[in-house]
CSV table of C-alpha atoms in Angstrom, one decimal:
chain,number,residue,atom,x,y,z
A,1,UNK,CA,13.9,35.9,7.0
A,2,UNK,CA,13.0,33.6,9.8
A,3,UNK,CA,16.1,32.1,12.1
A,4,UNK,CA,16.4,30.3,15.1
A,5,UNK,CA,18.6,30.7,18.2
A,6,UNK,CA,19.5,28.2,20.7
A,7,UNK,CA,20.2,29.0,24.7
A,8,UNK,CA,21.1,27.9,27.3
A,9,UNK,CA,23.2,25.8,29.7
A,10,UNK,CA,26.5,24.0,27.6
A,11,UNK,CA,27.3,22.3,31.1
A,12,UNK,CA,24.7,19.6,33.2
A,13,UNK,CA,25.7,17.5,35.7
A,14,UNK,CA,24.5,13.9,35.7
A,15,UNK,CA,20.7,13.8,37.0
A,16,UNK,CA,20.0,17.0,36.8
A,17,UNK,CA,17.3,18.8,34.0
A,18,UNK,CA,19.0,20.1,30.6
A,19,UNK,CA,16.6,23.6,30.1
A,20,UNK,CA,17.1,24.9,26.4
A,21,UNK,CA,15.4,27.5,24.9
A,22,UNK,CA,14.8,28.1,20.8
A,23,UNK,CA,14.0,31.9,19.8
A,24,UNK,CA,12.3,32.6,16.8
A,25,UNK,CA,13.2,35.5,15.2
A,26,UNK,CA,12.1,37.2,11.9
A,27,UNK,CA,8.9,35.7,11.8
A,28,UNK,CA,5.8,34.5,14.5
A,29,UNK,CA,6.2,31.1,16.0
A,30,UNK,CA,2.2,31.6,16.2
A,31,UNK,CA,1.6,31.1,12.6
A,32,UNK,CA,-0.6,28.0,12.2
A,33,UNK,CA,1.4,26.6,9.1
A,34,UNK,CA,4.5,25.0,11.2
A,35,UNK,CA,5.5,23.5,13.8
A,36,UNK,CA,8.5,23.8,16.6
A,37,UNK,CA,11.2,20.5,16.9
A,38,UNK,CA,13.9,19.4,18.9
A,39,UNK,CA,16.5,17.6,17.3
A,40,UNK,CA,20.0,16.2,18.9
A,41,UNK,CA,23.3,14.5,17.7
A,42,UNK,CA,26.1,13.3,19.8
A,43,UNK,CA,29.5,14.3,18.6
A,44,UNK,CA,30.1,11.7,15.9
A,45,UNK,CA,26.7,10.2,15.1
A,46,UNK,CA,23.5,10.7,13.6
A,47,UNK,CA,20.4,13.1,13.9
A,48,UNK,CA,17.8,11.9,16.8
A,49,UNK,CA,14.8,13.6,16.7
A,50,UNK,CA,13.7,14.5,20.0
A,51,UNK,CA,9.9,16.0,19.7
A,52,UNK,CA,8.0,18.7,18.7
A,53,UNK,CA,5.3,20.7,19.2
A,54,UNK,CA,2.2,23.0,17.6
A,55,UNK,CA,1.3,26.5,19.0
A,56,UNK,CA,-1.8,24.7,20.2
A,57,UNK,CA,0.6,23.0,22.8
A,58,UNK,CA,0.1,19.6,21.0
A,59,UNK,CA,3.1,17.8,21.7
A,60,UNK,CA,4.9,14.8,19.7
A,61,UNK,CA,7.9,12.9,21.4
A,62,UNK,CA,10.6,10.5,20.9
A,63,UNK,CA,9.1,7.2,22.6
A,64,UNK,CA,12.9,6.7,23.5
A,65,UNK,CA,12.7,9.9,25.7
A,66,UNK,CA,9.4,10.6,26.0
A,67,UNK,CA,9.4,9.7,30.0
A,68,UNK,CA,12.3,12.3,30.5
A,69,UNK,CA,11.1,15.4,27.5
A,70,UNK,CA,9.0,18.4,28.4
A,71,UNK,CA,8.4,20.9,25.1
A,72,UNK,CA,6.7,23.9,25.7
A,73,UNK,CA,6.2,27.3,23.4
A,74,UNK,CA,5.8,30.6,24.5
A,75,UNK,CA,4.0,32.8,22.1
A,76,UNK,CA,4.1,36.5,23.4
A,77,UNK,CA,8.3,35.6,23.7
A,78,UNK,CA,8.3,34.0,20.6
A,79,UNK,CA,10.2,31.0,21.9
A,80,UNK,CA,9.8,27.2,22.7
A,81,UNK,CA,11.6,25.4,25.6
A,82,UNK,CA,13.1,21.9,25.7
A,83,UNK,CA,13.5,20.1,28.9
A,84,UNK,CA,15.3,16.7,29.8
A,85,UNK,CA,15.5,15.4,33.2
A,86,UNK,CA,17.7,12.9,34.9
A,87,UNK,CA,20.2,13.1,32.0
A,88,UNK,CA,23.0,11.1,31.8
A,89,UNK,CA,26.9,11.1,30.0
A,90,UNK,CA,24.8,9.4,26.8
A,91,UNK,CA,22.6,13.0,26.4
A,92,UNK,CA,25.3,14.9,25.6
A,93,UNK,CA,24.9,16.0,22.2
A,94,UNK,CA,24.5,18.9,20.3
A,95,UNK,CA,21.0,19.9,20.3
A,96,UNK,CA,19.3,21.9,17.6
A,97,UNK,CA,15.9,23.4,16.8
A,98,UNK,CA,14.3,23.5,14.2
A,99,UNK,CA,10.9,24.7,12.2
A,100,UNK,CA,8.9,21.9,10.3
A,101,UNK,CA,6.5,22.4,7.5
A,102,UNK,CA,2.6,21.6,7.8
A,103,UNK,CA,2.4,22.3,4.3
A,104,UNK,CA,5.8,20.2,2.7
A,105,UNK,CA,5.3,17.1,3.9
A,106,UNK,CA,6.7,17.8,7.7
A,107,UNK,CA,10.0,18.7,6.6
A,108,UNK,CA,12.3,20.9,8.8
A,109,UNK,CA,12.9,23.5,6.6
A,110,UNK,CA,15.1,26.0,9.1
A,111,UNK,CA,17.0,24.8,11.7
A,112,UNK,CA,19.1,26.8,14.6
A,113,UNK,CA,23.2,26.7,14.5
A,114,UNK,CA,22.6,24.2,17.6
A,115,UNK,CA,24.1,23.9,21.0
A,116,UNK,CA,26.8,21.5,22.5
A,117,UNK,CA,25.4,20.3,25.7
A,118,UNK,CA,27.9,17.8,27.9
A,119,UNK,CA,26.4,16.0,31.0
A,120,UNK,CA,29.4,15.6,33.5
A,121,UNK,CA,29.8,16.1,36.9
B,1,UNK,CA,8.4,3.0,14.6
B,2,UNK,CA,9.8,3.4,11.3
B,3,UNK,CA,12.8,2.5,10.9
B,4,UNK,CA,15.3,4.4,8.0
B,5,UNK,CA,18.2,2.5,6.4
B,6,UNK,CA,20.7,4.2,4.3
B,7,UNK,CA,23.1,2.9,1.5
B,8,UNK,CA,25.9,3.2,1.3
B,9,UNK,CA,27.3,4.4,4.2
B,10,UNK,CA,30.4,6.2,2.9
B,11,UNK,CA,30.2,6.7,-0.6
B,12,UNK,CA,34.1,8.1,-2.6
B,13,UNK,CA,33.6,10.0,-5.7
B,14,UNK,CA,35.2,12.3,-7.8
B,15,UNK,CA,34.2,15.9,-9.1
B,16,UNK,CA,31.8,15.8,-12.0
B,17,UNK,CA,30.4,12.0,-10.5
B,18,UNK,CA,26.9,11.2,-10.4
B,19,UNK,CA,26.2,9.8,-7.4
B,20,UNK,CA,23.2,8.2,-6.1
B,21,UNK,CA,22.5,7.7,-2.6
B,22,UNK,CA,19.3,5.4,-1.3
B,23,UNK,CA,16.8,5.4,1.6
B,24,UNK,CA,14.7,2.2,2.6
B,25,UNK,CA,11.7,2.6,5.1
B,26,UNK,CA,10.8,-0.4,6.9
B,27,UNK,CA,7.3,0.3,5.5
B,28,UNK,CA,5.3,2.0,3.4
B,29,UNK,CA,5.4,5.8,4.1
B,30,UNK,CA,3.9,7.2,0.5
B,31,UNK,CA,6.0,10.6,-0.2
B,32,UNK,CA,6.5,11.8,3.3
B,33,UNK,CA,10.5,11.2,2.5
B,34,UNK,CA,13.0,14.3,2.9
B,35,UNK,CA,17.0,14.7,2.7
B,36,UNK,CA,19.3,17.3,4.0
B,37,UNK,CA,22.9,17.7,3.8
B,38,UNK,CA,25.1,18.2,6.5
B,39,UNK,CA,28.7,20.1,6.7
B,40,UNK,CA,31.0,19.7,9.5
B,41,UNK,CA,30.6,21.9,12.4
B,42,UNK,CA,27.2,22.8,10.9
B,43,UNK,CA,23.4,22.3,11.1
B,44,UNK,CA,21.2,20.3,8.6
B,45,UNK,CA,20.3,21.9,5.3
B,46,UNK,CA,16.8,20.5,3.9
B,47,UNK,CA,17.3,19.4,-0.1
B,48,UNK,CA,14.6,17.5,-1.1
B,49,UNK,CA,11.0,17.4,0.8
B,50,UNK,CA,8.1,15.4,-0.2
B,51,UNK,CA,10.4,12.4,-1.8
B,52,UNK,CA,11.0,14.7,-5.0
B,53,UNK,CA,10.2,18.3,-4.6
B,54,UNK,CA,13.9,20.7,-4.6
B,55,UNK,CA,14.0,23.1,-1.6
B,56,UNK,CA,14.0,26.9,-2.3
B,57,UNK,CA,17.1,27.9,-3.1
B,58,UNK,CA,19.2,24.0,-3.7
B,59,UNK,CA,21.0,23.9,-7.0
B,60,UNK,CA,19.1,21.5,-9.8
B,61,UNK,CA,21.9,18.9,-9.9
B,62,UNK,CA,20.0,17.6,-6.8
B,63,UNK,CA,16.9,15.3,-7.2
B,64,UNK,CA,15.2,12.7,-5.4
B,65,UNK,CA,12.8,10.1,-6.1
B,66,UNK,CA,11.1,6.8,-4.8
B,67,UNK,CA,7.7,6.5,-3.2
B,68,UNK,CA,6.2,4.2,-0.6
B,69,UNK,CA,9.5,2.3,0.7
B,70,UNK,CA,12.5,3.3,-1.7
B,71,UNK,CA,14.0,6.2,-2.4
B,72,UNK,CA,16.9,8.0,-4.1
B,73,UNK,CA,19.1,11.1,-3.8
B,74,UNK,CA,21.0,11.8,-6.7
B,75,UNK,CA,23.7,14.6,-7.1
B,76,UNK,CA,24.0,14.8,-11.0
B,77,UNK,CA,27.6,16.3,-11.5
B,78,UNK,CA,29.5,16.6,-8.1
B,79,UNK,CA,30.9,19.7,-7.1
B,80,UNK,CA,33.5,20.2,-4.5
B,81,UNK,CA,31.0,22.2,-2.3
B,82,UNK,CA,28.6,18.8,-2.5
B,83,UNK,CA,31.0,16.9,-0.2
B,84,UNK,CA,29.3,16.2,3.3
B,85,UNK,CA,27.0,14.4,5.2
B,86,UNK,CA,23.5,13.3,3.7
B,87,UNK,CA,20.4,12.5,5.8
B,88,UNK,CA,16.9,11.1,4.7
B,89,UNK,CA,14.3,11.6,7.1
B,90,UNK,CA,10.4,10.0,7.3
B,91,UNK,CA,8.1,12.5,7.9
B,92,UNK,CA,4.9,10.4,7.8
B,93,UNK,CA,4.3,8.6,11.5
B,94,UNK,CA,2.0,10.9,13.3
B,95,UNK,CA,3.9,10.3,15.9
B,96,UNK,CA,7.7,10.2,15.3
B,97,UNK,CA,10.0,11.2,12.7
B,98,UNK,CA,13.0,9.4,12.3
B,99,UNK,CA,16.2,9.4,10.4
B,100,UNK,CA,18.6,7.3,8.6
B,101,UNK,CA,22.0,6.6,10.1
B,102,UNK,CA,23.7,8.9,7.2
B,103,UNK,CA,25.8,8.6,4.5
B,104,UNK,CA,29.0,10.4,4.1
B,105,UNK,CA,30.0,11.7,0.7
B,106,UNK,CA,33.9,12.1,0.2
B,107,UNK,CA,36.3,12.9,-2.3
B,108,UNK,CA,38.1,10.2,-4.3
């Protein structure tokens, strides 16, 4: 059964670049049927969907963060990265990843137990 | 972008209610229309992908409908375990998915 694992820092300071990491486990993040998304929610609020990305390294983001998001997969780890520079008090959030479905319409089918990340100095 | 508007917002029901919850797309996006619940303290669980197809798994009182701009989640006979947080999600811009604001499902 495929799940997913968030790491990494639950403490940025203001400015700096939140680094998370999303390990796949129970299944190859290679296979050509999904692909790899960031997703976030600030304590409180709604989903935001933050980007994604194919093992080809074709990358989608959030025109609302797409100056300041980086998403990258490594295959022989099994793992896909999310970075966000010159964060701010408004990106803390919890942040979750999740697999989507080629083949069912693009829905995120499995999702990690996400991350609180808080941006303070 | 597409923009997702839920209704209601806070919905209060009893055990054993039908309940109906609806999603509005600001334009057409055929069937690319999925809902997931979410539980405190916890991560999204998928529902309904494709506007009306149940996830793997997702009990039968569940079902969703709608195509192109309108669509429905229904919950047939509420059980206490149903009461949460309901997301519908556009999967059909190339480019960005997006989701509505939510609707939160208590008790009556």
């Amino acid at each position: 059964q495929v799940q997913l694992q968030e790491s990494g820092p639950g403490l940025v300071k203001p400015s700096q670049t939140l680094s998370l990491t999303c390990t796949v486990s129970g299944g190859s993040i290679s296979s050509g049927s999904y692909y790899w998304s960031w997703i976030r929610q600030p304590a409180g609020k709604g989903l935001e969907w933050i980007g994604r990305i194919y093992t080809s390294g074709s990358t989608n983001y959030n025109p609302s963060l797409k100056s300041r998001v980086t998403i990258s997969v490594d295959t022989s780890k099994n793992q896909f990265s999310l970075k966000l520079s010159s964060v701010t008090a408004a990106d803390t959030a919890v942040y979750y990843c999740a697999r989507g479905s080629r083949r069912d319409y693009g829905a995120l089918d499995i999702w990690g137990q996400g991350t609180m990340v808080t941006v303070s100095s | 972008d597409i923009q997702m508007t839920q209704s209601p917002s806070s919905l209060s029901a009893s055990v054993g209610d039908r309940v109906t919850i609806t999603c509005r797309a600001s334009q057409s996006i055929s069937s690319y229309l999925n809902w997931y619940q979410q539980k405190p303290g916890k991560a999204p669980k998928l529902l309904i992908y494709a506007a009306s197809s149940l996830q793997s798994g997702v009990p039968s009182r569940f079902s969703g409908s709608g195509s192109g701009t309108d669509f429905t989640l229904t919950i047939s006979s509420l059980q206490p375990e149903d009461f949460a947080t309901y997301y519908c999600q556009q999967s059909y811009s190339t480019f960005m998915y997006t989701f509505g604001q939510g609707t939160k499902l208590e008790i009556k």
